[in-house]
Each structure stands twice: as C-alpha cells, then as structure tokens.
Tab-separated table of C-alpha atoms in Angstrom:
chain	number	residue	atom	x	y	z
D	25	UNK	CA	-12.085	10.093	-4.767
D	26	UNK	CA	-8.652	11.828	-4.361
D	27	UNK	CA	-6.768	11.451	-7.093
D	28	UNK	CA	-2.765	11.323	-6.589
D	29	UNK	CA	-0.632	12.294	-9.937
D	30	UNK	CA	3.329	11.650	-9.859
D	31	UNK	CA	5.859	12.824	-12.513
D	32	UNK	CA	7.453	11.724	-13.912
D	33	UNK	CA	6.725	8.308	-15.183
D	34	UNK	CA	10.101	7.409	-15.053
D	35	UNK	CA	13.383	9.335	-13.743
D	36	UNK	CA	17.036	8.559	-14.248
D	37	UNK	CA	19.689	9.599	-12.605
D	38	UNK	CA	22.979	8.525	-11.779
D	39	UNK	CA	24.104	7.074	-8.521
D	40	UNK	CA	25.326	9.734	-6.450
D	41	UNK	CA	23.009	12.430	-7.829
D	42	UNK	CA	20.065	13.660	-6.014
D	43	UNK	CA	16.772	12.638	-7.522
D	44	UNK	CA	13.163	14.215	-6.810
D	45	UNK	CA	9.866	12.975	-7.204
D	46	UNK	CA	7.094	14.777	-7.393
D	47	UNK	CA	3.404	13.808	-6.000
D	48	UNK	CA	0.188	15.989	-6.800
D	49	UNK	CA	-3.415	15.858	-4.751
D	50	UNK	CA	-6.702	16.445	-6.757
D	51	UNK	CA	-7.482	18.521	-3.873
D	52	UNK	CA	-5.926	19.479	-0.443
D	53	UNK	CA	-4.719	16.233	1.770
D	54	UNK	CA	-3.141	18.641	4.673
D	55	UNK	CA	0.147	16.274	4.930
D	56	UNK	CA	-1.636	12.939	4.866
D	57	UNK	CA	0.965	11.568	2.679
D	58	UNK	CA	3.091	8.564	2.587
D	59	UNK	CA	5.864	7.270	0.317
D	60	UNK	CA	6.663	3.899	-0.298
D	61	UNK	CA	9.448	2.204	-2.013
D	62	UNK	CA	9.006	-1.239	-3.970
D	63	UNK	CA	11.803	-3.130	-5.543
D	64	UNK	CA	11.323	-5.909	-7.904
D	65	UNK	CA	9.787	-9.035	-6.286
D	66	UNK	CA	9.726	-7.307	-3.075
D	67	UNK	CA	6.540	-5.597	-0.756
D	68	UNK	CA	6.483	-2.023	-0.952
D	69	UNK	CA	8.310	-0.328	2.034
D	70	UNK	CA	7.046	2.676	3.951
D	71	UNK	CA	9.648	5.040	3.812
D	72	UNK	CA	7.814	8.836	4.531
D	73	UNK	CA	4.667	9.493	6.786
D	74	UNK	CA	2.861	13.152	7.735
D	75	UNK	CA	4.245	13.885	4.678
D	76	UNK	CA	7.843	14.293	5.881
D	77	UNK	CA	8.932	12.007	8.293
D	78	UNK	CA	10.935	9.528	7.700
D	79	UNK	CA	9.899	5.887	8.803
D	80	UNK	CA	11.955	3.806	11.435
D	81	UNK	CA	15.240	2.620	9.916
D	82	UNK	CA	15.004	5.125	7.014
D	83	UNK	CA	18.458	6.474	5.847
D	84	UNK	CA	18.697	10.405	6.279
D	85	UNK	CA	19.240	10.791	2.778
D	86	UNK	CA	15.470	9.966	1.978
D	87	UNK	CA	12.982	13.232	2.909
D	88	UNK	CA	10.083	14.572	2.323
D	89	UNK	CA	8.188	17.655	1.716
D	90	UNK	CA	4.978	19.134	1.237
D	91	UNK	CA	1.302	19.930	2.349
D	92	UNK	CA	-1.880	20.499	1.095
D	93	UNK	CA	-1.877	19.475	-2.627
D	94	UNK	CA	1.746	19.549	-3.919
D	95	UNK	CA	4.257	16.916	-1.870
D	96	UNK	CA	7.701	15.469	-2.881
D	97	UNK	CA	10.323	12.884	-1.983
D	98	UNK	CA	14.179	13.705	-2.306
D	99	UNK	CA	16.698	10.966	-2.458
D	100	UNK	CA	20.192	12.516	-2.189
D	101	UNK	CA	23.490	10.548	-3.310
D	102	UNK	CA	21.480	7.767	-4.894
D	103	UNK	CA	23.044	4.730	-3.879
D	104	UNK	CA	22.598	1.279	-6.330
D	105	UNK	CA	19.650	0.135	-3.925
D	106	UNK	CA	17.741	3.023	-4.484
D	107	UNK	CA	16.643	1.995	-7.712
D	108	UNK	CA	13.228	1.296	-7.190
D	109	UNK	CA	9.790	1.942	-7.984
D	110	UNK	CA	7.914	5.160	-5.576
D	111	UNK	CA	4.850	5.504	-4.648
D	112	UNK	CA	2.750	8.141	-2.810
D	113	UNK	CA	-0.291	7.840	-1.090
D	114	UNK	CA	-2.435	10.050	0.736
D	115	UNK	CA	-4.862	8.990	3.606
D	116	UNK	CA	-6.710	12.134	4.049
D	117	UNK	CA	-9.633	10.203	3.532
D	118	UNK	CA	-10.538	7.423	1.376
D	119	UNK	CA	-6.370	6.073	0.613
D	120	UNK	CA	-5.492	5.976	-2.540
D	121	UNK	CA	-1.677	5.906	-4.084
D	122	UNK	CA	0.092	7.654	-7.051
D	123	UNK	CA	0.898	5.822	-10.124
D	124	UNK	CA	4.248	4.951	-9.250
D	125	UNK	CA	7.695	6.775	-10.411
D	126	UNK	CA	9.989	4.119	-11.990
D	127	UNK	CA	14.036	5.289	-10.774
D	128	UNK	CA	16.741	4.093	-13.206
D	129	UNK	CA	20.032	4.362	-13.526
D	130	UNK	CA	21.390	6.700	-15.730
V	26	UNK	CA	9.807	-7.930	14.840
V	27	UNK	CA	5.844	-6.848	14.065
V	28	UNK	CA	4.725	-9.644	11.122
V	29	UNK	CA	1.610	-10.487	9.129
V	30	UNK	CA	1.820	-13.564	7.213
V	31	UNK	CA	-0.738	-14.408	4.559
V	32	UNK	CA	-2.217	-17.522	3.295
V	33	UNK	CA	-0.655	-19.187	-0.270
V	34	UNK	CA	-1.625	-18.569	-3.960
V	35	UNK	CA	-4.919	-19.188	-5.103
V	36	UNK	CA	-6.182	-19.999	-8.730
V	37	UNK	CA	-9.809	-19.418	-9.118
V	38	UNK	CA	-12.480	-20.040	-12.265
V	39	UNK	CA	-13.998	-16.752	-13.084
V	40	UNK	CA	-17.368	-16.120	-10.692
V	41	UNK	CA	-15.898	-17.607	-7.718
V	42	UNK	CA	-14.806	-16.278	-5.051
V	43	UNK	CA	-11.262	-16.135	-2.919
V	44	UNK	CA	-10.893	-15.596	0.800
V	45	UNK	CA	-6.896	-14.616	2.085
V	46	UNK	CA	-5.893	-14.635	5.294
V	47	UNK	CA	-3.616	-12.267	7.379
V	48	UNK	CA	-2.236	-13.509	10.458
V	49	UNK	CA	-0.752	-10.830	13.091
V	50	UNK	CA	0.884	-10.965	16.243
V	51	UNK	CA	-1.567	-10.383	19.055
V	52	UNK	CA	0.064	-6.715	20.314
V	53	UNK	CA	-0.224	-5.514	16.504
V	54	UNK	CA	-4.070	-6.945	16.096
V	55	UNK	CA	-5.812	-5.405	19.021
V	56	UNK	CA	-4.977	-2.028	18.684
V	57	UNK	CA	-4.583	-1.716	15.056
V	58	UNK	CA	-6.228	-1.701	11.429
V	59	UNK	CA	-5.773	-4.012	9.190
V	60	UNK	CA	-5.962	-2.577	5.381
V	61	UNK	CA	-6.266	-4.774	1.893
V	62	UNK	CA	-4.684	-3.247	-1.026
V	63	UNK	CA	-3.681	-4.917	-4.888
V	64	UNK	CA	-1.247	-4.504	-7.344
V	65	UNK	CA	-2.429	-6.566	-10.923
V	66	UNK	CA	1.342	-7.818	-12.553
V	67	UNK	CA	3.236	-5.104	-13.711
V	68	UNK	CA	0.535	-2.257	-12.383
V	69	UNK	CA	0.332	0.446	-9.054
V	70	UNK	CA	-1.286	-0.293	-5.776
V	71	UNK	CA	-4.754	0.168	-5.516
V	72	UNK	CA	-6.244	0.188	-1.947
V	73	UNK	CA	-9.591	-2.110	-1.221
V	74	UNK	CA	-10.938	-1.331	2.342
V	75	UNK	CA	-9.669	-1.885	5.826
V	76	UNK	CA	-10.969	-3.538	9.165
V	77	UNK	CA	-10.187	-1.965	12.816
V	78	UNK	CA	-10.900	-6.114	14.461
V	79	UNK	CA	-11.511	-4.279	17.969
V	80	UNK	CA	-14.325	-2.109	16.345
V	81	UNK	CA	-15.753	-4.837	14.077
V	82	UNK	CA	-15.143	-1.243	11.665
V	83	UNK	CA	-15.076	-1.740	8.025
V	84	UNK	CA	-14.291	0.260	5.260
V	85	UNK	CA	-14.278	-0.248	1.565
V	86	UNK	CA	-13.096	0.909	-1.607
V	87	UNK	CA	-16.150	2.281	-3.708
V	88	UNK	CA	-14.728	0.033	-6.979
V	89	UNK	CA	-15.234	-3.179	-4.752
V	90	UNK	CA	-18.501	-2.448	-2.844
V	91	UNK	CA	-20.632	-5.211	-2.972
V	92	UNK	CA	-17.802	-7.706	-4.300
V	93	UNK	CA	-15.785	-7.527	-0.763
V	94	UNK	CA	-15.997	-8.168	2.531
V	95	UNK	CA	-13.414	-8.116	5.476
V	96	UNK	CA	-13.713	-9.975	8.599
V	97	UNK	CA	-11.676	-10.613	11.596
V	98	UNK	CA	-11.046	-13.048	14.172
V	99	UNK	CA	-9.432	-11.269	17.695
V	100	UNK	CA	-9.431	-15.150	19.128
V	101	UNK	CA	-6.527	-16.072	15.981
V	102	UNK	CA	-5.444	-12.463	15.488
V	103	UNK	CA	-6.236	-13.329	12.027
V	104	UNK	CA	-7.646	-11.180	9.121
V	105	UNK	CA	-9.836	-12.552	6.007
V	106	UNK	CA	-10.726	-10.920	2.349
V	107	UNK	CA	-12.790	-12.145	0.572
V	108	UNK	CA	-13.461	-11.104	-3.309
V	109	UNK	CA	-16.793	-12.498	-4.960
V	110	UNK	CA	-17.736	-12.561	-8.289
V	111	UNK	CA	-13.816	-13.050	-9.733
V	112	UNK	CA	-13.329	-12.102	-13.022
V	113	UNK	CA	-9.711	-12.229	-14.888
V	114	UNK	CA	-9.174	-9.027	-13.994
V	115	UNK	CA	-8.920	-9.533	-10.417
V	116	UNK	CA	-5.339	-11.785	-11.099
V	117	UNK	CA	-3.136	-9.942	-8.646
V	118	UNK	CA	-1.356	-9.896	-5.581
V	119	UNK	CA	-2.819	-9.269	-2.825
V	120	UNK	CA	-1.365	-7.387	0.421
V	121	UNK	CA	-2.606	-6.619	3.887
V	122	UNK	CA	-0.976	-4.367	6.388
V	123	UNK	CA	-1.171	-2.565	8.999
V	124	UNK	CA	-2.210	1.022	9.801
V	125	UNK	CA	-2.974	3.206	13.160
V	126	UNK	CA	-6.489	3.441	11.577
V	127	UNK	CA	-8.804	3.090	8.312
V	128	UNK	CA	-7.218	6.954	7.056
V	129	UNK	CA	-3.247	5.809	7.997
V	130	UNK	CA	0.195	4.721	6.067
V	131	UNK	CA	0.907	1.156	6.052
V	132	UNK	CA	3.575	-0.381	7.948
V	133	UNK	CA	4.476	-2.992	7.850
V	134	UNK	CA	3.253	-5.120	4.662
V	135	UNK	CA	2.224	-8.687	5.029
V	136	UNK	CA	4.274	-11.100	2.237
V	137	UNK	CA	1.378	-10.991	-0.576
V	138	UNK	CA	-0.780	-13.483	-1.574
V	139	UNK	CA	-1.339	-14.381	-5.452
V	140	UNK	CA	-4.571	-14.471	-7.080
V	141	UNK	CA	-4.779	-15.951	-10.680
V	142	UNK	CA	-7.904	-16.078	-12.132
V	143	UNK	CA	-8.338	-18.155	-15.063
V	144	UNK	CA	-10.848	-20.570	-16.865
C-alpha cells in the first residue's frame, strides 16, 4: 500500500496570503495525484488531477505541482471560502488519500 | 449536470450487514467506474474498492476483503455496497463517485450516505 503523508496537520494563514500544502508518496506515483477540498458538512471537491491540473470550474488561483514522490497544492490570495480541509490522493495503483491538511484563518 | 444520488441513513446492530445504493445518470454509468470510499466522523477518507458496471470489474481495498462486495445494475444505472460483518467501527459516511477507471480521481461525489452502527 502507498502511503500518502501531508504537512502540516494544520496551516494558518491569513486571507490574502498564499498558502502551500505539501503531499508526500511512500514511493514514486509518476503524477497520479489528486487534491480535493472538503468544507464542513459538505462532499469533498476535486479540485487538481495529473497532479497539476486544475478541475473544471477551478479558480486559477488553486495549482498544483509535483511528480514522482513529492507533490503540492498552492492556494494564492486565500479568499474566506478557502478555508477548508485538503486532501491528496494518489491513484497510481491501489487509491489511497493523505491525512488531510486542516486551513485556518490566521 | 452529471449526479449520483445515494440511498438514506442506515442504523445497523453490530454483525449485520448494510447495502447503499448509488444511482447515476445513464451517460455517466456505462462508460465509467464507480468507486466507494469512507470518512468515520471527524476522520480522512479512506478508499474501499470500485466497480467498472460495463466490465462486471471489481476492485477492493485489502482492509475490507472479504467484508465487501460491489455490484451493479446497467438496467437502473444503479450501484450497491454492501459491508458484512458491521462492527461500531464501521459508523461513517459513506460516498460513491465516479472515476475514468478503478486507478482515477473522483469527480463528481455522490451526497453520502450515513452508517451508524450501534447495539
């Protein structure tokens, strides 16, 4: 099994700031990766696929980056609804998703 | 609009079992997977398996082999999961969506279904 690590935890950051979250493979997942956002109460939302592009109806200020074992979303300007949980997941082979990266407002 | 809507909440005794349905629209059924995943109160997503219907194709999660089983129905467009063997820890909600194949994101997400297991 493929084990997906993000970091932090939890991230603050005021709105208008960039934030970055970071998502690391146990071993290489070529860009397999997605991102997903969930808000409380709410389904998680695919925002990133292949690792950096961005899902239909994505703002441009969500991207993504990465391959192999070390992948990252940036959110620049964080606007209020940003706040949100984050999670990666890689599909490489059998799926399987980060913890989750809690964003709060500063 | 591409939907899945899912069946309501369940409460179960520990050692039953729960079946949830996923209903699609027909475009998004035939030529697509249809993947389970969970996320216990408070907790991350953890995916369970998937089902390509046109295949009859399943896939599972090595922590629920033996405990799950997906099925579809192309005549409803209409995907089932069913979890034996429930135990408290399997309270939950539970999601299907869709993906391109078994190894794929998943967009979109049906509404969730609760699971509360409790004696």
């Amino acid at each position: 099994e493929i084990v997906m690590t993000q970091s932090p935890d939890t991230l603050s950051v005021s709105p208008g700031e960039r934030a970055t979250l970071s998502c690391r493979a146990s071993q290489s997942v070529s860009s397999n990766v997605a991102w997903y956002q969930q808000k409380p109460g709410q389904v998680p939302r695919l925002l990133i696929y292949g690792a950096s592009t961005r899902a239909t109806g994505i703002p441009a200020r969500f991207s993504g980056s990465g391959s192999g074992t070390e992948f990252s979303l940036s959110i620049s300007s964080l606007q209020s609804e940003d706040f949100a949980v984050y999670y990666c997941q890689q599909y490489n082979n059998w799926p399987s998703f980060g913890q989750g990266t809690k964003l709060e407002i500063k | 609009q591409v939907q899945l809507v899912q069946s309501g909440a369940e409460v179960k005794k520990p050692g039953s079992s729960v079946k949830v349905s996923c209903k699609a629209s027909r475009d998004t059924f035939s030529s697509y997977a249809i993947n389970w995943v969970r996320q216990a109160p408070g907790q991350g997503l953890e995916w369970m398996g998937g089902i390509i219907p046109i295949f009859t194709t399943t896939k599972y999660a090595e922590n629920f082999e033996g405990r799950i089983t997906i099925t579809a129905d192309e005549s409803t467009s209409t995907a089932y999961m069913t979890l034996n063997s429930l135990r408290s820890e399997d309270t939950a909600f539970y999601y299907c969506a869709r993906a391109s194949s078994l190894w794929s994101w998943l967009d979109p997400w049906g509404q969730g279904t609760l699971v509360t297991v409790s004696s």
